[in-house]
Coordinates of C-alpha atoms in Angstrom, one line a residue:
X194 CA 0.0 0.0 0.0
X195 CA 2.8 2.4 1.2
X196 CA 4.3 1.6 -2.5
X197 CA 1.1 2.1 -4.4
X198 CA 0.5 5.5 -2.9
X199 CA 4.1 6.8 -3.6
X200 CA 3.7 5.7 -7.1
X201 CA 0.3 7.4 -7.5
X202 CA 1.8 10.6 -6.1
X203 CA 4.1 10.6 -8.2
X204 CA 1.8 10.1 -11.6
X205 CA -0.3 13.2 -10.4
X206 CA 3.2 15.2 -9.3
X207 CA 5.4 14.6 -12.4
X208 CA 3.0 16.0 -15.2
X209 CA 3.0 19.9 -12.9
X210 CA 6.7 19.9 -12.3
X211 CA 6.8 18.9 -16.4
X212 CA 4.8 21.7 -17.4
X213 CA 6.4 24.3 -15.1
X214 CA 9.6 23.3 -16.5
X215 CA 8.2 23.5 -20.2
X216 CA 7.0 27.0 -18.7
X217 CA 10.3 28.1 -17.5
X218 CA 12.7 26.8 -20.5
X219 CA 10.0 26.3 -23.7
X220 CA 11.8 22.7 -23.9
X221 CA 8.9 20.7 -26.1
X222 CA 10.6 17.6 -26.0
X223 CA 10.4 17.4 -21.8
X224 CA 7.1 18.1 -22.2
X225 CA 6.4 15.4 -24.8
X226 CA 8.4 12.5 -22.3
X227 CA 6.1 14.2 -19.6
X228 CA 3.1 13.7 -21.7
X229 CA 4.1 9.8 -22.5
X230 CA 4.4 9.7 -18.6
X231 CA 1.3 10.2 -17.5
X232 CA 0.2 7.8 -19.9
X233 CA 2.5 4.8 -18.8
X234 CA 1.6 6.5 -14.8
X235 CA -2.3 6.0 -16.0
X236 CA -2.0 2.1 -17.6
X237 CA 1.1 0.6 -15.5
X238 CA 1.4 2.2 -12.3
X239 CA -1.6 2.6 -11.3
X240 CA -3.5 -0.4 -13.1
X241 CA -1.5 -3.3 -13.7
X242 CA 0.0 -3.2 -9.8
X243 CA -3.3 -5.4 -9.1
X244 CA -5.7 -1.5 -7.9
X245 CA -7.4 -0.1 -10.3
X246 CA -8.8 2.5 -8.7
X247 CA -11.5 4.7 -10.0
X248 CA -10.6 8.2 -8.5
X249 CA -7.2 8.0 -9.0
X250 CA -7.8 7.0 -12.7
X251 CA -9.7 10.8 -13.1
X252 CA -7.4 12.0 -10.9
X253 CA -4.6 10.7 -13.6
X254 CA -6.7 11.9 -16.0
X255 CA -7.8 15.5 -14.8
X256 CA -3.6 16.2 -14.8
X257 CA -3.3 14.7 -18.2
X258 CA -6.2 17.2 -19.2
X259 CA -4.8 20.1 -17.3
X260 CA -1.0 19.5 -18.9
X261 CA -2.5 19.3 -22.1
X262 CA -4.4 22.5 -21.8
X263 CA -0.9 23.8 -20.2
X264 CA 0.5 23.1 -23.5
X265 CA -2.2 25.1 -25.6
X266 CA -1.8 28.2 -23.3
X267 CA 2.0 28.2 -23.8
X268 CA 1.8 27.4 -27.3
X269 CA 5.3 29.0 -29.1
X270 CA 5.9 30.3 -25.4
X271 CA 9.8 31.3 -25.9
X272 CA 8.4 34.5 -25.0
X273 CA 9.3 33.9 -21.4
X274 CA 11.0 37.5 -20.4
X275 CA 9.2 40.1 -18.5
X276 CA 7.9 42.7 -20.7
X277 CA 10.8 45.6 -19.6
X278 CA 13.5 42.5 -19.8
X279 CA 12.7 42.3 -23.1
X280 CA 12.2 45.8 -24.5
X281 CA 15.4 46.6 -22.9
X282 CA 17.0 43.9 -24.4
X283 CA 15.6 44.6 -27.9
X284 CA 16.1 47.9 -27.6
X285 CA 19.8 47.8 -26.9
X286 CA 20.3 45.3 -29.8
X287 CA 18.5 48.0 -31.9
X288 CA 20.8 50.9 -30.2
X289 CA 23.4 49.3 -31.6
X290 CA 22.7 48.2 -34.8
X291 CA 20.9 52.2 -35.9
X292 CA 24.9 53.4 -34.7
X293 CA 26.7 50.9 -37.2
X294 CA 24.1 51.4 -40.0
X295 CA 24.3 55.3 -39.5
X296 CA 28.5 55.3 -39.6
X297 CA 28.3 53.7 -42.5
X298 CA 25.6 55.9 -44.2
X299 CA 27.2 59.5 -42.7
X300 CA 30.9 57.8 -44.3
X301 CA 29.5 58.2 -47.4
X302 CA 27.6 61.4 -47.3
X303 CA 30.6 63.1 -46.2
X304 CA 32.3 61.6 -49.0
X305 CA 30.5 64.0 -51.1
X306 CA 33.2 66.9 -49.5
X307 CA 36.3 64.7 -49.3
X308 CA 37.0 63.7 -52.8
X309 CA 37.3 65.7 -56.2
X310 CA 35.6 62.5 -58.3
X311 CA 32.3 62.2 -58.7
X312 CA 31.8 58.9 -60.1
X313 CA 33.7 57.0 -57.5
X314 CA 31.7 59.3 -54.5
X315 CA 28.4 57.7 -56.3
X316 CA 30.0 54.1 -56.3
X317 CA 31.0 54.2 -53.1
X318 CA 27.2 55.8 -51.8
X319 CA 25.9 53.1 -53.9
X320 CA 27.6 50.3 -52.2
X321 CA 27.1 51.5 -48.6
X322 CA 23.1 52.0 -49.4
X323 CA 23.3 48.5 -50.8
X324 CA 24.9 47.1 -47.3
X325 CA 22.2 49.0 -45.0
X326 CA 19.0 48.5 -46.9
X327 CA 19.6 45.3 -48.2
X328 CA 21.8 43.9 -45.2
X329 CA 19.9 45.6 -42.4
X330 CA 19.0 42.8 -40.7
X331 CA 22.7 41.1 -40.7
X332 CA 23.6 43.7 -39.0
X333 CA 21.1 42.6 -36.0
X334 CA 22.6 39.1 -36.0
X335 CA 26.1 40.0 -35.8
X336 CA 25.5 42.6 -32.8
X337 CA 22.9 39.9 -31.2
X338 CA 25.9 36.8 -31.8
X339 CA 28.1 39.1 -29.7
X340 CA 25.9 39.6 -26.8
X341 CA 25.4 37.6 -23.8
X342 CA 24.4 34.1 -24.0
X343 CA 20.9 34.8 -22.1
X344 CA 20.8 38.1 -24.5
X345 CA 21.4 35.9 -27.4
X346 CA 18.8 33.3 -26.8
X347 CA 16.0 36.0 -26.5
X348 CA 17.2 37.8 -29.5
X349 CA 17.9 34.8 -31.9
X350 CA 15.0 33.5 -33.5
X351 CA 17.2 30.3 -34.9
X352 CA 17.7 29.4 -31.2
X353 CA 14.3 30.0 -29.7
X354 CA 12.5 26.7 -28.9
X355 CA 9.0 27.0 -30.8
X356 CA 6.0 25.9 -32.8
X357 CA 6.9 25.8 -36.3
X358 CA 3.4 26.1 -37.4
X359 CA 2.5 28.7 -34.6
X360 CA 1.7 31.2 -37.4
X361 CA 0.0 29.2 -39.8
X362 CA -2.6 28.0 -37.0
X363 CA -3.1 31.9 -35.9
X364 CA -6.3 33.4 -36.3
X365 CA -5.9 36.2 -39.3
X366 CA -8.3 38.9 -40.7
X367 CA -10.4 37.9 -43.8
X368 CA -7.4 40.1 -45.4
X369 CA -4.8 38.7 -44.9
X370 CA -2.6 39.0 -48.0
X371 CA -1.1 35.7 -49.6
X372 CA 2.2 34.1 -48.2
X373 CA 3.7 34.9 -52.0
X374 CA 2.9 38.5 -51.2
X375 CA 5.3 39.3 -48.8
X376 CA 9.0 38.5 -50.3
X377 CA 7.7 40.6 -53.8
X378 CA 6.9 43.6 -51.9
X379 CA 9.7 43.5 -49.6
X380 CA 12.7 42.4 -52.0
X381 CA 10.9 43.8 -55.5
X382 CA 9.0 46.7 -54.2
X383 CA 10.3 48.3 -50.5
X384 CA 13.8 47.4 -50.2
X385 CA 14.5 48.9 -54.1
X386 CA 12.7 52.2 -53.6
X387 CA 14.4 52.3 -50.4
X388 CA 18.0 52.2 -52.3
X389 CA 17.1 55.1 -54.2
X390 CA 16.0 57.2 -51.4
X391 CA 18.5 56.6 -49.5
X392 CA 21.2 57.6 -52.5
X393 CA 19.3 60.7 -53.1
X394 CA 19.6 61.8 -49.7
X395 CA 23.7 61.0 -49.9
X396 CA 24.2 62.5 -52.7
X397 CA 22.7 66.2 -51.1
X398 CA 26.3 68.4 -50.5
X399 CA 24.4 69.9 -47.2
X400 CA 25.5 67.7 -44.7
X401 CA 23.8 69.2 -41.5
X402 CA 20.5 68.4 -43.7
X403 CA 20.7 65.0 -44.1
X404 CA 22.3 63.2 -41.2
X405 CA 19.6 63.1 -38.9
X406 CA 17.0 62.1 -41.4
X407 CA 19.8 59.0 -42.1
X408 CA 19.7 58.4 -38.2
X409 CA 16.2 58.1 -37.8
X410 CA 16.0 56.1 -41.0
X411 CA 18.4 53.4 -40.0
X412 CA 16.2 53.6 -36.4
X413 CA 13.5 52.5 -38.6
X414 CA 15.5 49.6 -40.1
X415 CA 16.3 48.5 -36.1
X416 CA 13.1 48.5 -35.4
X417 CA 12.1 46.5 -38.2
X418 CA 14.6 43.7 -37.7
X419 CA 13.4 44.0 -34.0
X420 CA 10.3 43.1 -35.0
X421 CA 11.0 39.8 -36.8
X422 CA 13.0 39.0 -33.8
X423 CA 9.5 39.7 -31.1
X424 CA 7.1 38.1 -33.4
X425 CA 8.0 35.6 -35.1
X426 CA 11.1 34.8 -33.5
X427 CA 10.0 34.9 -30.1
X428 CA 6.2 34.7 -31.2
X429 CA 5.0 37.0 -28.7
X430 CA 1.9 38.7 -30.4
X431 CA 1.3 41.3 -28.3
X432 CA 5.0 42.5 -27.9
X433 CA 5.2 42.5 -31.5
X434 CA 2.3 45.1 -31.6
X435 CA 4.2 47.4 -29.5
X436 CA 7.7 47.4 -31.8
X437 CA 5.7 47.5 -35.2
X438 CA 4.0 50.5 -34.0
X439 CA 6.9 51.5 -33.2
X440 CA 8.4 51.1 -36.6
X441 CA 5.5 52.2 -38.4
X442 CA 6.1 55.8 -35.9
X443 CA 9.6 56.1 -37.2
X444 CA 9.3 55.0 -40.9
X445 CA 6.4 57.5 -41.4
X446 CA 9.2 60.6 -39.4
X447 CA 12.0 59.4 -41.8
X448 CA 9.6 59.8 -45.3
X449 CA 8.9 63.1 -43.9
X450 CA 12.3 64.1 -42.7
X451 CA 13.4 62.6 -46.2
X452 CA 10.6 64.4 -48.4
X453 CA 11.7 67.9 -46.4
X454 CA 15.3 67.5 -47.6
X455 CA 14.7 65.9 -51.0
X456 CA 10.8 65.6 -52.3
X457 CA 11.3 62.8 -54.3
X458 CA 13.6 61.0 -51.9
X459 CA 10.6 61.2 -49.3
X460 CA 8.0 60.0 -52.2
X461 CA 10.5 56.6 -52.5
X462 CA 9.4 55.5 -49.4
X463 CA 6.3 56.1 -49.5
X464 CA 5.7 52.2 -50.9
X465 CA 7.7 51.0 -47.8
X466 CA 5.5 52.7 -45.9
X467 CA 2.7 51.5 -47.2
X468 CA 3.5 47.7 -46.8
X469 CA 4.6 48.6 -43.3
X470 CA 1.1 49.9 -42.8
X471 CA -0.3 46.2 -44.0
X472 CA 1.6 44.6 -41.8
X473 CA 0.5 46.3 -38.6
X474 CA -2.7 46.3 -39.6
X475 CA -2.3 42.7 -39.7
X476 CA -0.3 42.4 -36.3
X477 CA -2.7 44.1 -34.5
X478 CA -5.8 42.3 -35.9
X479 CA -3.9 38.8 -35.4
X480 CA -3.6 40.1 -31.4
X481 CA -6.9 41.3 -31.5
X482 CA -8.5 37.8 -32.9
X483 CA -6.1 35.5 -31.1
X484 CA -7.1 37.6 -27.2
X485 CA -10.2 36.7 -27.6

């Protein structure tokens, strides 16, 4: 008897201190051994000792219920960090990332005054454009491989234990845009008309015009990257509605700031713009259908 109730005990215990764990780390496969043992605790331990008891089968069976429902609520739950742990964290990786982006882009805006040839100012504008716009979000994971290890984990969406099909099971607006949609308007559309703005603006001989509308425009890059990294990295929805609005703040400031300096450098990110404005649309109607 004394054995029997140690080994019920622990059938009820194990499946809690399971899910906790899963809670704490976001480790699936613990959960998945924890799951198999409430199954072997529910058919060996319990029945084929020679006391099959009734109430300790439901009890068996209310854990197995509540771990499974455990597993629902924390459902692509890397998101584990308070909400200030990881805005500071993000937003340091950001910090970062807008300085490196914006020495490179100031480099070659002042190159406009440093060198009596033309041609070779344009190349080199042209090929420090092409590293920030199209190699923004290298940038992040260089800065993020150099953090801490704990810094790392939250910032790396390769390394974050999650669903792989967390997004496809979301619940999404009647709207949502096609899957196919999204690499044309980024790599065809934004990140192109982004490259021309962005050389327009180098190109301007007034210096003390355009290097704060290139800091706030490589902000804007940060925070897009930053983004990735909450939402579908970490998959925390409602995070991820806080940095795109963010982004979507400080995209709309640099077309302005652009468009003040350089009309038609403002108007070539207008497109970007747009797209960024489908996208939190679509973040915050995926948090709004998913809370409810």
């Amino acid at each position: 008897m004394k054995h029997l109730r140690v080994l019920a005990a622990c059938a009820c215990i194990l499946p809690r201190g399971c899910a906790f764990y899963y809670r704490a780390h976001g480790n699936r496969k613990i959960l998945h051994s924890s799951s198999s043992l409430v199954h072997r605790g529910r058919g060996t331990s319990l029945t084929s000792l020679g006391r099959p008891s009734l109430a300790n089968e439901e009890h068996v069976t209310s854990n197995h219920l509540s771990l499974e429902s455990n597993l629902i609520a924390v459902r692509g739950g890397a998101c584990s960090d308070s909400t200030p742990a990881l805005f500071g964290k993000v937003a340091a990786s950001a910090a970062v990332e807008t300085f490196i982006m914006y020495q490179l882009l100031a480099f070659g805006a002042a190159a406009n005054t440093l060198t009596s040839m033309p041609s070779g100012t344009r190349i080199l504008q042209a090929v420090l454009a092409l590293f920030v716009v199209f190699g923004s979000s290298y940038f992040g994971q260089l800065i993020d491989s150099g953090m801490s290890a704990a810094t790392r984990q939250v910032l790396a969406p390769n390394e974050i234990p999650g669903d792989a099909d967390w997004y496809l099971n979301l619940q999404k607006p009647f709207w949502n845009p096609p899957g196919w949609l999204f690499p044309i308007m980024w790599l065809v559309v934004s990140k192109p008309t982004q490259f021309v703005a962005v050389t327009k603006l180098m190109a301007n001989n007034n210096k003390t015009d355009i290097m704060i509308p290139l800091l706030v425009y490589c902000a804007h890059l940060s925070l897009g990257d930053a983004w990735n990294k909450v939402f579908f990295g970490l998959q925390c929805i409602g995070r991820g509605v806080t940095v795109i609005s963010a982004f979507w703040g400080v995209l709309l400031l640099s077309a302005l700031l652009f468009y003040k300096v350089d009309p038609s450098a403002g108007i070539f990110l207008v497109p970007t713009f747009l797209w960024v404005s489908v996208a939190a649309a679509l973040n915050w109607s995926i948090f709004i259908l998913n809370a409810m």
